[in-house]
Each structure stands twice: as C-alpha cells, then as structure tokens.
Amino acid sequence: MVSFTFYAIITPVEATISTLRFQLYIIVAIMVLFSVALAIIIARRIAKPIEEISAGAKALADGNYATHFDGHGFLEIKELSDTLNTAATELSKVENLRRELMANVSHDLRTPLALIYSYAEMMHDFPAEVTPQQTQTIMDEAKRLSGLVNDVLDVSRLETGRMELNLSAYNLTESLRGTAMRTAELVKKDGYDIRFESGGDAFVRADEIKITQAFYNLLVNAVHYSTADKTIIVRQSVKNGKVKVAVIDSGDGIAPEDMPYIWERYYKVDKQHRRAVAGTGLGLSIVKKIIELHHGACGVESQPGKGSTFWFELPIV
Ligand code: ADP
C-alpha cells in the first residue's frame, strides 16, 4: 500500500495580516483626504455663494437697491440670485416711485395751496375789492388740487392692483359720444371743436366708469396740447373683433425721444412751461393701466408740429 503525503508552503499569516492592515491604512487615509477635498469643493460651490447671497440680501434689507446678486455654482443658486435681482429691481422701482411721488405731490400741492391762501388773504383784507377773477382762481386751484389727489389715489390703487373692475356689457359708442359732447360743450367757449365719428355702435364688456375716465384723459390732453388748430376728432372704428377709439389733435405733437416715456407716471415733456395748464403727468399712466386691466391695447402716433393720435383698443362682445 502506497501512501502520499502533501506538504503546502504556508506563508506566515502574521505577515499577510500586517500587509493588509497597511493597505487598509493607506486606503483610509486616501479616503479621508478625498472626503476633505470633496467637502471643501462642495463648501466652495454651495456655502460660499449662499454666504454671498445672504450678505447681499442684508445689504438689500438696508436699502441698498443697487445690490447685484451674482449666483454661481449650482442651478438652484443661480435661480435664487436671479429672483433676488428681480426683487431688488422691483424694490428700487418702488423706492423711485415713492421719491417721485413725494417730490411731485409736494410741489404740485404747494403751488395751488399757496395761490388759494394768498387770494383768500387778499379777499379777507380787502372785502370791498373782491373780484370774480379772484374767486375763480380759488375755485380753479381747488379743482386742480382735488384732481391731483384723485389721480394720485387712482394710480396707487392701480399700482397695488386694488382697482376692482365693475364689468358690464354696454354701448361704448353711445357712452363715449356722450362724454365727447359734454366735454365739447365745456370747451366750446375757448374755441375748441370736438367731433365724434363712428361707423356704428360697438358694444364692449368693460367697466364703463373706468373706460370713460381713460377716454376723458385722452380728450383733455388733446385739448391741453392743441395749438392754433383747435379741432379734435374722436374716431371710432371696428375691425377684427376689436373696437378702436382714436383721439386726434393737431397740436404740438411729441418728439420721438419722449415717445417711450409719456406713458410713465409723472412724465411731463415740458416740465415747467405748461405746468399751469397741463395736469399731473399721471393721466396717460392711468389710461394705460385701465386699458391693460381690460386686456386691451393703447398707443400713440405723433409727429412734432403736426399733432398726435392717441388710441385704445378693446375687444367687442
Ligand atoms: P399731463 O398731466 O402732464 O398731461 P399725461 O400723463 O397725461 O400727463 O401726459 C404725459 C405727457 O405726454 C404730457 O406732459 C405731454 O407732454 C405728453 N402728451 C400727452 N398727450 C399729448 C397730446 N395730445 N399732444 C402732445 N403731447 C401730449
């Protein structure tokens, strides 16, 4: 009987364990280094921009509206900084509006108030010499004041979206003709000739009082800014399911460089000269807001020296 004996060479277990342990240490060290590096990169890409945005937001809260948020890194951070940039722009607009409002309103209130006071004082001191012109001036200035206050209230309501529309279907043509004719009666004595032209009745679903107000603002502007030729034509036309109302004057017209701004609040082309005649610089911004609320459109075509055509358009029912 033959028997075999196998001998295997066994490397000492101790040596293998220590090699493995050494490799493990190296792997752990590499992983720790890698995690630290990753943490630094993530911190740079997330935490740093967030810190910058937070510092910017603090500056914004302190009233520094020129703050620019420059979000870099992840898409969400970019979106956040874009949103904050928009918020900063909107806040700066509100701030500018507030400043403009303070400056314009205080100036426009002071002038008529001073006039009313001085005329009233004159009438008080010399009651025997009161003339109709003096009482007329007081009445005119008081009217201008109440117009200004109403305009400012309208603008603030329109700006904050608190203007509610009282919609009803009505005959726009009849309504506008009535307003045009009543205004024509008022200004006839000063030589103005307001004509109303329409191809037929147009019905709209709108807030009659607001639309009348918008139309009246355009009509009053046409009267204010008419020069030698005092004819004003109101032309109503219907096309493609829309009614267009154009108020045409032959006045001074508007310079092309002023055209983009006239619909803005408080914008007046001739800032001093016509103050006594013209209004508050709010009329056209009110028109624009009212027409926008009705999902309509408005615009102007004008040539300096030849006159202006202000128009608005509403969907018919
Ligand atoms: P205002 O109260 O000054 O008339 P508006 O907002 O109604 O304010 O008009 C803004 C500016 O647009 C006016 O100051 C004027 O210069 C110009 N404007 C408006 N309507 C006319 C017009 N029919 N002809 C010429 N300029 C006009």
GROMACS .gro file of C-alpha atoms and ligand atoms in nm:
model
  344
    1MET     CA    1   0.000   0.000   0.000
    2VAL     CA    2   0.137   0.334  -0.114
    3SER     CA    3   0.062   0.646   0.082
    4PHE     CA    4   0.116   1.008  -0.027
    5THR     CA    5   0.178   1.299   0.196
    6PHE     CA    6   0.122   1.656   0.061
    7TYR     CA    7   0.315   1.948   0.201
    8ALA     CA    8   0.184   2.303   0.137
    9ILE     CA    9   0.403   2.604   0.186
   10ILE     CA   10   0.215   2.830   0.429
   11THR     CA   11   0.328   3.190   0.432
   12PRO     CA   12   0.315   3.318   0.779
   13VAL     CA   13  -0.037   3.454   0.849
   14GLU     CA   14   0.105   3.737   1.056
   15ALA     CA   15   0.287   3.886   0.758
   16THR     CA   16  -0.028   3.880   0.540
   17ILE     CA   17  -0.233   4.049   0.809
   18SER     CA   18   0.018   4.326   0.852
   19THR     CA   19   0.032   4.383   0.473
   20LEU     CA   20  -0.346   4.402   0.458
   21ARG     CA   21  -0.356   4.633   0.757
   22PHE     CA   22  -0.101   4.862   0.595
   23GLN     CA   23  -0.304   4.872   0.274
   24LEU     CA   24  -0.618   4.946   0.475
   25TYR     CA   25  -0.448   5.239   0.649
   26ILE     CA   26  -0.343   5.380   0.314
   27ILE     CA   27  -0.693   5.337   0.171
   28VAL     CA   28  -0.848   5.501   0.479
   29ALA     CA   29  -0.600   5.789   0.458
   30ILE     CA   30  -0.673   5.837   0.088
   31MET     CA   31  -1.048   5.831   0.155
   32VAL     CA   32  -1.018   6.080   0.439
   33LEU     CA   33  -0.814   6.313   0.217
   34PHE     CA   34  -1.062   6.263  -0.066
   35SER     CA   35  -1.362   6.341   0.160
   36VAL     CA   36  -1.192   6.653   0.295
   37ALA     CA   37  -1.119   6.768  -0.059
   38LEU     CA   38  -1.478   6.692  -0.161
   39ALA     CA   39  -1.613   6.878   0.143
   40ILE     CA   40  -1.401   7.181   0.056
   41ILE     CA   41  -1.519   7.175  -0.305
   42ILE     CA   42  -1.885   7.139  -0.201
   43ALA     CA   43  -1.843   7.415   0.058
   44ARG     CA   44  -1.691   7.640  -0.208
   45ARG     CA   45  -1.965   7.567  -0.458
   46ILE     CA   46  -2.263   7.582  -0.222
   47ALA     CA   47  -2.180   7.754   0.103
   48LYS     CA   48  -1.976   8.040  -0.039
   49PRO     CA   49  -2.233   8.162  -0.293
   50ILE     CA   50  -2.504   8.125  -0.026
   51GLU     CA   51  -2.293   8.335   0.211
   52GLU     CA   52  -2.250   8.598  -0.062
   53ILE     CA   53  -2.623   8.595  -0.138
   54SER     CA   54  -2.703   8.629   0.231
   55ALA     CA   55  -2.466   8.928   0.262
   56GLY     CA   56  -2.630   9.083  -0.047
   57ALA     CA   57  -2.978   9.024   0.099
   58LYS     CA   58  -2.869   9.204   0.417
   59ALA     CA   59  -2.746   9.499   0.210
   60LEU     CA   60  -3.079   9.496   0.022
   61ALA     CA   61  -3.270   9.498   0.350
   62ASP     CA   62  -3.066   9.806   0.450
   63GLY     CA   63  -3.196   9.986   0.143
   64ASN     CA   64  -2.905   9.937  -0.092
   65TYR     CA   65  -3.112   9.859  -0.401
   66ALA     CA   66  -2.810   9.864  -0.632
   67THR     CA   67  -2.702   9.528  -0.484
   68HIS     CA   68  -2.630   9.275  -0.755
   69PHE     CA   69  -2.658   8.905  -0.682
   70ASP     CA   70  -2.406   8.706  -0.878
   71GLY     CA   71  -2.503   8.344  -0.818
   72HIS     CA   72  -2.255   8.087  -0.943
   73GLY     CA   73  -2.230   7.715  -0.888
   74PHE     CA   74  -2.548   7.512  -0.886
   75LEU     CA   75  -2.851   7.590  -1.097
   76GLU     CA   76  -3.069   7.649  -0.789
   77ILE     CA   77  -2.826   7.911  -0.660
   78LYS     CA   78  -2.830   8.086  -0.997
   79GLU     CA   79  -3.210   8.082  -0.991
   80LEU     CA   80  -3.215   8.220  -0.637
   81SER     CA   81  -2.984   8.506  -0.729
   82ASP     CA   82  -3.188   8.582  -1.043
   83THR     CA   83  -3.502   8.600  -0.829
   84LEU     CA   84  -3.327   8.828  -0.581
   85ASN     CA   85  -3.201   9.051  -0.864
   86THR     CA   86  -3.559   9.084  -0.988
   87ALA     CA   87  -3.676   9.162  -0.633
   88ALA     CA   88  -3.402   9.427  -0.599
   89THR     CA   89  -3.505   9.587  -0.930
   90GLU     CA   90  -3.872   9.592  -0.827
   91LEU     CA   91  -3.786   9.735  -0.484
   92SER     CA   92  -3.576  10.008  -0.642
   93LYS     CA   93  -3.869  10.092  -0.871
   94VAL     CA   94  -4.100  10.124  -0.570
   95GLU     CA   95  -3.840  10.339  -0.395
   96ASN     CA   96  -3.805  10.563  -0.701
   97LEU     CA   97  -4.183  10.589  -0.724
   98ARG     CA   98  -4.201  10.688  -0.359
   99ARG     CA   99  -3.938  10.958  -0.409
  100GLU     CA  100  -4.103  11.084  -0.728
  101LEU     CA  101  -4.439  11.085  -0.555
  102MET     CA  102  -4.308  11.285  -0.263
  103ALA     CA  103  -4.130  11.535  -0.488
  104ASN     CA  104  -4.414  11.578  -0.738
  105VAL     CA  105  -4.703  11.572  -0.497
  106SER     CA  106  -4.542  11.812  -0.253
  107HIS     CA  107  -4.455  12.051  -0.537
  108ASP     CA  108  -4.794  12.021  -0.706
  109LEU     CA  109  -4.978  12.061  -0.376
  110ARG     CA  110  -4.775  12.357  -0.263
  111THR     CA  111  -4.836  12.574  -0.572
  112PRO     CA  112  -5.218  12.572  -0.572
  113LEU     CA  113  -5.231  12.588  -0.191
  114ALA     CA  114  -5.011  12.897  -0.191
  115LEU     CA  115  -5.233  13.057  -0.456
  116ILE     CA  116  -5.552  12.973  -0.269
  117TYR     CA  117  -5.407  13.111   0.053
  118SER     CA  118  -5.285  13.438  -0.097
  119TYR     CA  119  -5.612  13.503  -0.282
  120ALA     CA  120  -5.818  13.420   0.027
  121GLU     CA  121  -5.597  13.651   0.232
  122MET     CA  122  -5.646  13.931  -0.021
  123MET     CA  123  -6.024  13.883  -0.012
  124HIS     CA  124  -6.017  13.880   0.367
  125ASP     CA  125  -5.811  14.202   0.390
  126PHE     CA  126  -5.998  14.393   0.121
  127PRO     CA  127  -6.352  14.255   0.120
  128ALA     CA  128  -6.482  14.552  -0.078
  129GLU     CA  129  -6.244  14.477  -0.366
  130VAL     CA  130  -6.327  14.112  -0.423
  131THR     CA  131  -6.338  14.040  -0.795
  132PRO     CA  132  -6.488  13.741  -0.975
  133GLN     CA  133  -6.136  13.658  -1.105
  134GLN     CA  134  -6.013  13.607  -0.751
  135THR     CA  135  -6.294  13.369  -0.660
  136GLN     CA  136  -6.247  13.196  -0.996
  137THR     CA  137  -5.877  13.143  -0.924
  138ILE     CA  138  -5.957  12.990  -0.588
  139MET     CA  139  -6.214  12.762  -0.748
  140ASP     CA  140  -5.976  12.661  -1.030
  141GLU     CA  141  -5.690  12.585  -0.795
  142ALA     CA  142  -5.914  12.389  -0.557
  143LYS     CA  143  -6.037  12.187  -0.856
  144ARG     CA  144  -5.679  12.122  -0.965
  145LEU     CA  145  -5.594  12.006  -0.615
  146SER     CA  146  -5.884  11.765  -0.598
  147GLY     CA  147  -5.795  11.636  -0.947
  148LEU     CA  148  -5.440  11.574  -0.832
  149VAL     CA  149  -5.549  11.393  -0.519
  150ASN     CA  150  -5.787  11.175  -0.722
  151ASP     CA  151  -5.517  11.094  -0.978
  152VAL     CA  152  -5.269  11.000  -0.708
  153LEU     CA  153  -5.526  10.776  -0.540
  154ASP     CA  154  -5.616  10.613  -0.873
  155VAL     CA  155  -5.252  10.549  -0.954
  156SER     CA  156  -5.181  10.398  -0.616
  157ARG     CA  157  -5.489  10.175  -0.642
  158LEU     CA  158  -5.392  10.070  -0.995
  159GLU     CA  159  -5.031  10.011  -0.890
  160THR     CA  160  -5.122   9.790  -0.600
  161GLY     CA  161  -5.380   9.602  -0.803
  162ARG     CA  162  -5.660   9.710  -0.574
  163MET     CA  163  -5.862   9.870  -0.852
  164GLU     CA  164  -6.165   9.647  -0.897
  165LEU     CA  165  -6.345   9.637  -1.228
  166ASN     CA  166  -6.718   9.660  -1.238
  167LEU     CA  167  -6.773   9.480  -1.568
  168SER     CA  168  -7.091   9.505  -1.771
  169ALA     CA  169  -7.181   9.487  -2.138
  170TYR     CA  170  -7.267   9.834  -2.267
  171ASN     CA  171  -7.282  10.054  -2.575
  172LEU     CA  172  -6.933  10.204  -2.586
  173THR     CA  173  -7.015  10.432  -2.879
  174GLU     CA  174  -7.310  10.591  -2.703
  175SER     CA  175  -7.114  10.630  -2.380
  176LEU     CA  176  -6.810  10.790  -2.548
  177ARG     CA  177  -7.025  11.014  -2.766
  178GLY     CA  178  -7.195  11.144  -2.450
  179THR     CA  179  -6.859  11.219  -2.284
  180ALA     CA  180  -6.721  11.381  -2.600
  181MET     CA  181  -7.027  11.601  -2.641
  182ARG     CA  182  -7.032  11.710  -2.277
  183THR     CA  183  -6.662  11.799  -2.296
  184ALA     CA  184  -6.724  11.977  -2.629
  185GLU     CA  185  -6.988  12.194  -2.459
  186LEU     CA  186  -6.743  12.284  -2.181
  187VAL     CA  187  -6.456  12.386  -2.408
  188LYS     CA  188  -6.660  12.538  -2.691
  189LYS     CA  189  -6.628  12.887  -2.544
  190ASP     CA  190  -6.249  12.862  -2.575
  191GLY     CA  191  -6.274  12.786  -2.946
  192TYR     CA  192  -6.231  12.407  -2.936
  193ASP     CA  193  -6.426  12.193  -3.176
  194ILE     CA  194  -6.463  11.829  -3.070
  195ARG     CA  195  -6.610  11.599  -3.336
  196PHE     CA  196  -6.719  11.241  -3.289
  197GLU     CA  197  -6.708  11.000  -3.585
  198SER     CA  198  -6.822  10.638  -3.574
  199GLY     CA  199  -6.923  10.377  -3.828
  200GLY     CA  200  -7.189  10.230  -3.598
  201ASP     CA  201  -7.249  10.122  -3.240
  202ALA     CA  202  -6.992   9.899  -3.071
  203PHE     CA  203  -7.066   9.700  -2.756
  204VAL     CA  204  -6.799   9.601  -2.506
  205ARG     CA  205  -6.785   9.420  -2.175
  206ALA     CA  206  -6.597   9.663  -1.956
  207ASP     CA  207  -6.606   9.896  -1.659
  208GLU     CA  208  -6.789  10.194  -1.807
  209ILE     CA  209  -6.665  10.445  -1.546
  210LYS     CA  210  -6.300  10.345  -1.590
  211ILE     CA  211  -6.315  10.341  -1.971
  212THR     CA  212  -6.484  10.681  -1.964
  213GLN     CA  213  -6.205  10.805  -1.738
  214ALA     CA  214  -5.936  10.675  -1.977
  215PHE     CA  215  -6.113  10.833  -2.275
  216TYR     CA  216  -6.164  11.159  -2.088
  217ASN     CA  217  -5.791  11.175  -2.003
  218LEU     CA  218  -5.704  11.142  -2.373
  219LEU     CA  219  -5.963  11.403  -2.467
  220VAL     CA  220  -5.843  11.650  -2.204
  221ASN     CA  221  -5.483  11.602  -2.319
  222ALA     CA  222  -5.588  11.669  -2.679
  223VAL     CA  223  -5.747  11.994  -2.559
  224HIS     CA  224  -5.446  12.091  -2.345
  225TYR     CA  225  -5.191  12.023  -2.615
  226SER     CA  226  -5.383  12.171  -2.911
  227THR     CA  227  -5.233  12.485  -3.056
  228ALA     CA  228  -5.365  12.703  -3.339
  229ASP     CA  229  -5.598  12.441  -3.488
  230LYS     CA  230  -5.837  12.359  -3.208
  231THR     CA  231  -6.022  12.082  -3.388
  232ILE     CA  232  -6.019  11.746  -3.212
  233ILE     CA  233  -6.155  11.438  -3.382
  234VAL     CA  234  -6.266  11.127  -3.197
  235ARG     CA  235  -6.279  10.840  -3.445
  236GLN     CA  236  -6.422  10.503  -3.356
  237SER     CA  237  -6.371  10.205  -3.588
  238VAL     CA  238  -6.436   9.832  -3.562
  239LYS     CA  239  -6.202   9.569  -3.710
  240ASN     CA  240  -6.120   9.204  -3.639
  241GLY     CA  241  -6.347   9.183  -3.334
  242LYS     CA  242  -6.196   9.493  -3.178
  243VAL     CA  243  -6.312   9.849  -3.141
  244LYS     CA  244  -6.050  10.121  -3.178
  245VAL     CA  245  -6.103  10.468  -3.040
  246ALA     CA  246  -5.862  10.734  -3.166
  247VAL     CA  247  -5.839  11.087  -3.031
  248ILE     CA  248  -5.675  11.304  -3.296
  249ASP     CA  249  -5.541  11.654  -3.236
  250SER     CA  250  -5.339  11.896  -3.448
  251GLY     CA  251  -5.127  12.026  -3.165
  252ASP     CA  252  -4.757  12.034  -3.087
  253GLY     CA  253  -4.705  11.662  -3.126
  254ILE     CA  254  -4.445  11.467  -2.934
  255ALA     CA  255  -4.073  11.439  -3.006
  256PRO     CA  256  -3.959  11.083  -3.087
  257GLU     CA  257  -3.720  11.081  -2.789
  258ASP     CA  258  -4.010  11.148  -2.550
  259MET     CA  259  -4.243  10.887  -2.701
  260PRO     CA  260  -4.125  10.588  -2.494
  261TYR     CA  261  -4.171  10.773  -2.165
  262ILE     CA  262  -4.501  10.957  -2.191
  263TRP     CA  263  -4.697  10.659  -2.052
  264GLU     CA  264  -4.487  10.659  -1.738
  265ARG     CA  265  -4.606  10.810  -1.414
  266TYR     CA  266  -4.522  11.176  -1.364
  267TYR     CA  267  -4.359  11.209  -1.704
  268LYS     CA  268  -4.412  11.553  -1.846
  269VAL     CA  269  -4.242  11.653  -2.170
  270ASP     CA  270  -4.237  12.023  -2.095
  271LYS     CA  271  -4.165  12.023  -1.728
  272GLN     CA  272  -4.211  12.387  -1.633
  273HIS     CA  273  -4.378  12.572  -1.914
  274ARG     CA  274  -4.717  12.405  -1.919
  275ARG     CA  275  -4.746  12.321  -1.552
  276ALA     CA  276  -5.023  12.573  -1.502
  277VAL     CA  277  -5.217  12.438  -1.800
  278ALA     CA  278  -5.141  12.070  -1.800
  279GLY     CA  279  -5.211  11.815  -1.534
  280THR     CA  280  -5.006  11.597  -1.311
  281GLY     CA  281  -4.818  11.374  -1.552
  282LEU     CA  282  -5.038  11.087  -1.436
  283GLY     CA  283  -5.312  11.095  -1.700
  284LEU     CA  284  -5.155  10.863  -1.957
  285SER     CA  285  -5.026  10.616  -1.698
  286ILE     CA  286  -5.384  10.585  -1.570
  287VAL     CA  287  -5.509  10.529  -1.928
  288LYS     CA  288  -5.250  10.257  -1.983
  289LYS     CA  289  -5.331  10.074  -1.659
  290ILE     CA  290  -5.707  10.086  -1.719
  291ILE     CA  291  -5.674   9.954  -2.074
  292GLU     CA  292  -5.430   9.682  -1.961
  293LEU     CA  293  -5.676   9.574  -1.692
  294HIS     CA  294  -5.932   9.529  -1.971
  295HIS     CA  295  -5.685   9.324  -2.179
  296GLY     CA  296  -5.690   9.592  -2.446
  297ALA     CA  297  -5.413   9.787  -2.613
  298CYS     CA  298  -5.325  10.154  -2.638
  299GLY     CA  299  -5.072  10.361  -2.827
  300VAL     CA  300  -4.985  10.685  -2.997
  301GLU     CA  301  -4.871  10.810  -3.334
  302SER     CA  302  -4.732  11.158  -3.335
  303GLN     CA  303  -4.524  11.397  -3.539
  304PRO     CA  304  -4.378  11.709  -3.383
  305GLY     CA  305  -4.560  12.015  -3.511
  306LYS     CA  306  -4.834  11.810  -3.680
  307GLY     CA  307  -5.031  11.666  -3.392
  308SER     CA  308  -5.091  11.338  -3.214
  309THR     CA  309  -5.327  11.045  -3.240
  310PHE     CA  310  -5.376  10.865  -2.911
  311TRP     CA  311  -5.578  10.544  -2.937
  312PHE     CA  312  -5.701  10.249  -2.739
  313GLU     CA  313  -5.850   9.921  -2.847
  314LEU     CA  314  -6.092   9.685  -2.670
  315PRO     CA  315  -6.245   9.351  -2.767
  316ILE     CA  316  -6.611   9.381  -2.866
  317VAL     CA  317  -6.886   9.148  -2.743
  318ADP     P1  318  -5.007  11.553  -1.807
  318ADP     O1  319  -5.088  11.560  -1.686
  318ADP     O2  320  -4.875  11.623  -1.798
  318ADP     O3  321  -5.081  11.583  -1.931
  318ADP     P2  322  -5.007  11.283  -1.906
  318ADP     O4  323  -4.964  11.154  -1.843
  318ADP     O5  324  -5.149  11.295  -1.947
  318ADP     O6  325  -4.966  11.399  -1.810
  318ADP     O7  326  -4.914  11.309  -2.032
  318ADP     C1  327  -4.775  11.293  -2.022
  318ADP     C2  328  -4.706  11.381  -2.123
  318ADP     O8  329  -4.736  11.338  -2.256
  318ADP     C3  330  -4.753  11.525  -2.116
  318ADP     O9  331  -4.677  11.601  -2.025
  318ADP     C4  332  -4.733  11.575  -2.258
  318ADP    O10  333  -4.603  11.624  -2.274
  318ADP     C5  334  -4.746  11.450  -2.343
  318ADP     N1  335  -4.879  11.447  -2.410
  318ADP     C6  336  -4.989  11.382  -2.369
  318ADP     N2  337  -5.091  11.398  -2.456
  318ADP     C7  338  -5.043  11.476  -2.554
  318ADP     C8  339  -5.100  11.530  -2.677
  318ADP     N3  340  -5.227  11.505  -2.713
  318ADP     N4  341  -5.019  11.606  -2.755
  318ADP     C9  342  -4.892  11.631  -2.720
  318ADP     N5  343  -4.832  11.584  -2.607
  318ADP    C10  344  -4.906  11.507  -2.526
   0.00000   0.00000   0.00000
